C-alpha atoms as an extended CHARMM CRD file, in Angstrom:
* protein
*
       104  EXT
         1         1  UNK       CA             13.5120000000     -132.4940000000      277.1560000000  PROA      1               0.0000000000
         2         2  UNK       CA             11.2220000000     -133.0820000000      280.2030000000  PROA      2               0.0000000000
         3         3  UNK       CA              9.1390000000     -135.7950000000      278.2370000000  PROA      3               0.0000000000
         4         4  UNK       CA              8.1930000000     -138.1140000000      277.0050000000  PROA      4               0.0000000000
         5         5  UNK       CA              4.7070000000     -136.6420000000      276.9290000000  PROA      5               0.0000000000
         6         6  UNK       CA              1.5730000000     -138.2660000000      275.3810000000  PROA      6               0.0000000000
         7         7  UNK       CA              0.5840000000     -136.8080000000      271.9450000000  PROA      7               0.0000000000
         8         8  UNK       CA             -3.2060000000     -135.8080000000      273.7990000000  PROA      8               0.0000000000
         9         9  UNK       CA             -1.2970000000     -134.4110000000      277.2260000000  PROA      9               0.0000000000
        10        10  UNK       CA             -1.3260000000     -130.8970000000      275.9880000000  PROA      10              0.0000000000
        11        11  UNK       CA             -5.3450000000     -130.4700000000      274.9010000000  PROA      11              0.0000000000
        12        12  UNK       CA             -5.9380000000     -132.1490000000      278.1350000000  PROA      12              0.0000000000
        13        13  UNK       CA             -3.7040000000     -130.2800000000      280.3200000000  PROA      13              0.0000000000
        14        14  UNK       CA             -4.8270000000     -126.9090000000      278.6120000000  PROA      14              0.0000000000
        15        15  UNK       CA             -8.3240000000     -127.7640000000      279.3380000000  PROA      15              0.0000000000
        16        16  UNK       CA             -7.7100000000     -128.6610000000      282.9990000000  PROA      16              0.0000000000
        17        17  UNK       CA             -5.5850000000     -125.3570000000      283.3820000000  PROA      17              0.0000000000
        18        18  UNK       CA             -8.8990000000     -123.3510000000      282.0860000000  PROA      18              0.0000000000
        19        19  UNK       CA            -11.0000000000     -125.2400000000      284.2830000000  PROA      19              0.0000000000
        20        20  UNK       CA             -8.8510000000     -124.6080000000      287.3770000000  PROA      20              0.0000000000
        21        21  UNK       CA             -8.2440000000     -128.1640000000      288.0330000000  PROA      21              0.0000000000
        22        22  UNK       CA             -4.5440000000     -127.5690000000      287.5530000000  PROA      22              0.0000000000
        23        23  UNK       CA             -1.9210000000     -124.9850000000      288.4440000000  PROA      23              0.0000000000
        24        24  UNK       CA              1.4330000000     -124.5250000000      286.5660000000  PROA      24              0.0000000000
        25        25  UNK       CA              4.3820000000     -124.7520000000      288.7550000000  PROA      25              0.0000000000
        26        26  UNK       CA              6.8690000000     -122.8430000000      286.6560000000  PROA      26              0.0000000000
        27        27  UNK       CA              9.9630000000     -123.3920000000      288.8500000000  PROA      27              0.0000000000
        28        28  UNK       CA              9.5630000000     -127.2730000000      289.1720000000  PROA      28              0.0000000000
        29        29  UNK       CA              8.6540000000     -127.2790000000      285.4350000000  PROA      29              0.0000000000
        30        30  UNK       CA              5.2070000000     -129.3940000000      286.2790000000  PROA      30              0.0000000000
        31        31  UNK       CA              1.4540000000     -129.2320000000      287.1380000000  PROA      31              0.0000000000
        32        32  UNK       CA             -0.0590000000     -129.6820000000      290.5380000000  PROA      32              0.0000000000
        33        33  UNK       CA             -3.5720000000     -130.8690000000      290.7210000000  PROA      33              0.0000000000
        34        34  UNK       CA             -5.9110000000     -128.6680000000      292.9880000000  PROA      34              0.0000000000
        35        35  UNK       CA             -7.4250000000     -130.1300000000      296.1170000000  PROA      35              0.0000000000
        36        36  UNK       CA            -10.8570000000     -129.3070000000      294.6870000000  PROA      36              0.0000000000
        37        37  UNK       CA            -10.2110000000     -131.3250000000      291.5330000000  PROA      37              0.0000000000
        38        38  UNK       CA            -12.6730000000     -134.5090000000      291.5010000000  PROA      38              0.0000000000
        39        39  UNK       CA            -12.3380000000     -136.7850000000      288.5740000000  PROA      39              0.0000000000
        40        40  UNK       CA            -15.1900000000     -138.9750000000      287.9460000000  PROA      40              0.0000000000
        41        41  UNK       CA            -14.2680000000     -142.9750000000      287.5750000000  PROA      41              0.0000000000
        42        42  UNK       CA            -17.4150000000     -143.8300000000      286.4580000000  PROA      42              0.0000000000
        43        43  UNK       CA            -16.2330000000     -144.0240000000      282.6560000000  PROA      43              0.0000000000
        44        44  UNK       CA            -13.3520000000     -146.2110000000      283.4900000000  PROA      44              0.0000000000
        45        45  UNK       CA            -13.4740000000     -150.3040000000      283.3550000000  PROA      45              0.0000000000
        46        46  UNK       CA            -12.5700000000     -152.2430000000      286.3330000000  PROA      46              0.0000000000
        47        47  UNK       CA             -9.8400000000     -153.0960000000      284.2150000000  PROA      47              0.0000000000
        48        48  UNK       CA             -8.8260000000     -149.5390000000      283.7390000000  PROA      48              0.0000000000
        49        49  UNK       CA             -8.8420000000     -148.9130000000      287.5140000000  PROA      49              0.0000000000
        50        50  UNK       CA             -6.8630000000     -152.0130000000      288.2260000000  PROA      50              0.0000000000
        51        51  UNK       CA             -4.0410000000     -150.8060000000      286.0800000000  PROA      51              0.0000000000
        52        52  UNK       CA             -4.2340000000     -147.2300000000      287.3690000000  PROA      52              0.0000000000
        53        53  UNK       CA             -3.8840000000     -148.5460000000      290.8000000000  PROA      53              0.0000000000
        54        54  UNK       CA             -0.9110000000     -150.6020000000      289.4800000000  PROA      54              0.0000000000
        55        55  UNK       CA              0.6640000000     -147.3440000000      287.8920000000  PROA      55              0.0000000000
        56        56  UNK       CA             -0.2290000000     -145.6810000000      291.4850000000  PROA      56              0.0000000000
        57        57  UNK       CA              1.4770000000     -148.1540000000      293.6100000000  PROA      57              0.0000000000
        58        58  UNK       CA              4.3650000000     -148.3320000000      291.1120000000  PROA      58              0.0000000000
        59        59  UNK       CA              5.2610000000     -144.7840000000      290.5060000000  PROA      59              0.0000000000
        60        60  UNK       CA              2.9270000000     -142.5550000000      292.9040000000  PROA      60              0.0000000000
        61        61  UNK       CA              5.5070000000     -141.9350000000      295.5220000000  PROA      61              0.0000000000
        62        62  UNK       CA              7.7690000000     -140.5370000000      293.0350000000  PROA      62              0.0000000000
        63        63  UNK       CA              8.2200000000     -136.7350000000      292.0200000000  PROA      63              0.0000000000
        64        64  UNK       CA              7.4270000000     -135.8210000000      288.5860000000  PROA      64              0.0000000000
        65        65  UNK       CA             11.5200000000     -135.2390000000      288.1800000000  PROA      65              0.0000000000
        66        66  UNK       CA             12.0910000000     -138.9390000000      289.0290000000  PROA      66              0.0000000000
        67        67  UNK       CA              9.4570000000     -140.1450000000      286.9720000000  PROA      67              0.0000000000
        68        68  UNK       CA             11.2590000000     -138.2140000000      283.9210000000  PROA      68              0.0000000000
        69        69  UNK       CA             14.4830000000     -139.5200000000      284.8070000000  PROA      69              0.0000000000
        70        70  UNK       CA             13.5060000000     -142.7820000000      285.0090000000  PROA      70              0.0000000000
        71        71  UNK       CA             11.7770000000     -142.3110000000      281.4640000000  PROA      71              0.0000000000
        72        72  UNK       CA             15.1410000000     -140.9960000000      280.2530000000  PROA      72              0.0000000000
        73        73  UNK       CA             16.9040000000     -144.3540000000      281.1680000000  PROA      73              0.0000000000
        74        74  UNK       CA             14.5280000000     -146.3840000000      278.4240000000  PROA      74              0.0000000000
        75        75  UNK       CA             16.0230000000     -147.3950000000      275.4300000000  PROA      75              0.0000000000
        76        76  UNK       CA             13.1190000000     -145.4330000000      273.5740000000  PROA      76              0.0000000000
        77        77  UNK       CA             13.9000000000     -142.1780000000      274.8720000000  PROA      77              0.0000000000
        78        78  UNK       CA             17.8470000000     -142.8330000000      274.0980000000  PROA      78              0.0000000000
        79        79  UNK       CA             17.1350000000     -144.1770000000      270.5180000000  PROA      79              0.0000000000
        80        80  UNK       CA             14.6350000000     -141.0800000000      269.6490000000  PROA      80              0.0000000000
        81        81  UNK       CA             16.0330000000     -137.6840000000      268.6800000000  PROA      81              0.0000000000
        82        82  UNK       CA             15.0490000000     -134.7070000000      271.0170000000  PROA      82              0.0000000000
        83        83  UNK       CA             11.5820000000     -133.4480000000      270.1360000000  PROA      83              0.0000000000
        84        84  UNK       CA             10.9650000000     -136.3590000000      267.9450000000  PROA      84              0.0000000000
        85        85  UNK       CA              7.7890000000     -138.6390000000      268.4520000000  PROA      85              0.0000000000
        86        86  UNK       CA              8.6280000000     -142.0570000000      270.1240000000  PROA      86              0.0000000000
        87        87  UNK       CA              7.2060000000     -145.1610000000      268.5420000000  PROA      87              0.0000000000
        88        88  UNK       CA              4.8330000000     -147.0630000000      270.4110000000  PROA      88              0.0000000000
        89        89  UNK       CA              6.8470000000     -150.0430000000      269.0810000000  PROA      89              0.0000000000
        90        90  UNK       CA              9.3310000000     -149.4150000000      271.9660000000  PROA      90              0.0000000000
        91        91  UNK       CA              6.5910000000     -150.2770000000      274.4990000000  PROA      91              0.0000000000
        92        92  UNK       CA              7.4140000000     -153.8970000000      274.7580000000  PROA      92              0.0000000000
        93        93  UNK       CA             11.2640000000     -153.1000000000      275.7140000000  PROA      93              0.0000000000
        94        94  UNK       CA             10.1030000000     -151.0110000000      278.8050000000  PROA      94              0.0000000000
        95        95  UNK       CA             12.2440000000     -152.0330000000      281.6790000000  PROA      95              0.0000000000
        96        96  UNK       CA              9.2950000000     -152.1720000000      284.0100000000  PROA      96              0.0000000000
        97        97  UNK       CA              5.8400000000     -153.5320000000      282.6320000000  PROA      97              0.0000000000
        98        98  UNK       CA              2.5090000000     -154.3600000000      284.1090000000  PROA      98              0.0000000000
        99        99  UNK       CA              1.7560000000     -157.6550000000      284.7240000000  PROA      99              0.0000000000
       100       100  UNK       CA              0.3250000000     -159.3700000000      281.6590000000  PROA      100             0.0000000000
       101       101  UNK       CA             -3.2940000000     -159.8550000000      283.3840000000  PROA      101             0.0000000000
       102       102  UNK       CA             -3.5080000000     -156.2640000000      283.4350000000  PROA      102             0.0000000000
       103       103  UNK       CA             -2.7940000000     -155.5540000000      279.6450000000  PROA      103             0.0000000000
       104       104  UNK       CA             -5.5310000000     -157.6430000000      278.2670000000  PROA      104             0.0000000000
């Protein structure tokens, strides 16, 4: 109900909690990155970094709940039963996609 969430999110979040990189915020139903967290970008290509910059510029000022609300306005969320996997085929129908040159 607070998703959608990527298939890979749970093991990644669990690992970050164990390592102390994230703190669970139960009242907010979200997680907060700890200030000591440093994530290396050496594994990312220039294209990956540009796409992440677009995501940050586009959604970085929003709270988790606002992002969740936006996702619930999408056809993919509306046309998928609760707790069912959302088909990646819906990706082309997203209301706000990155510029095509970032998706090559």
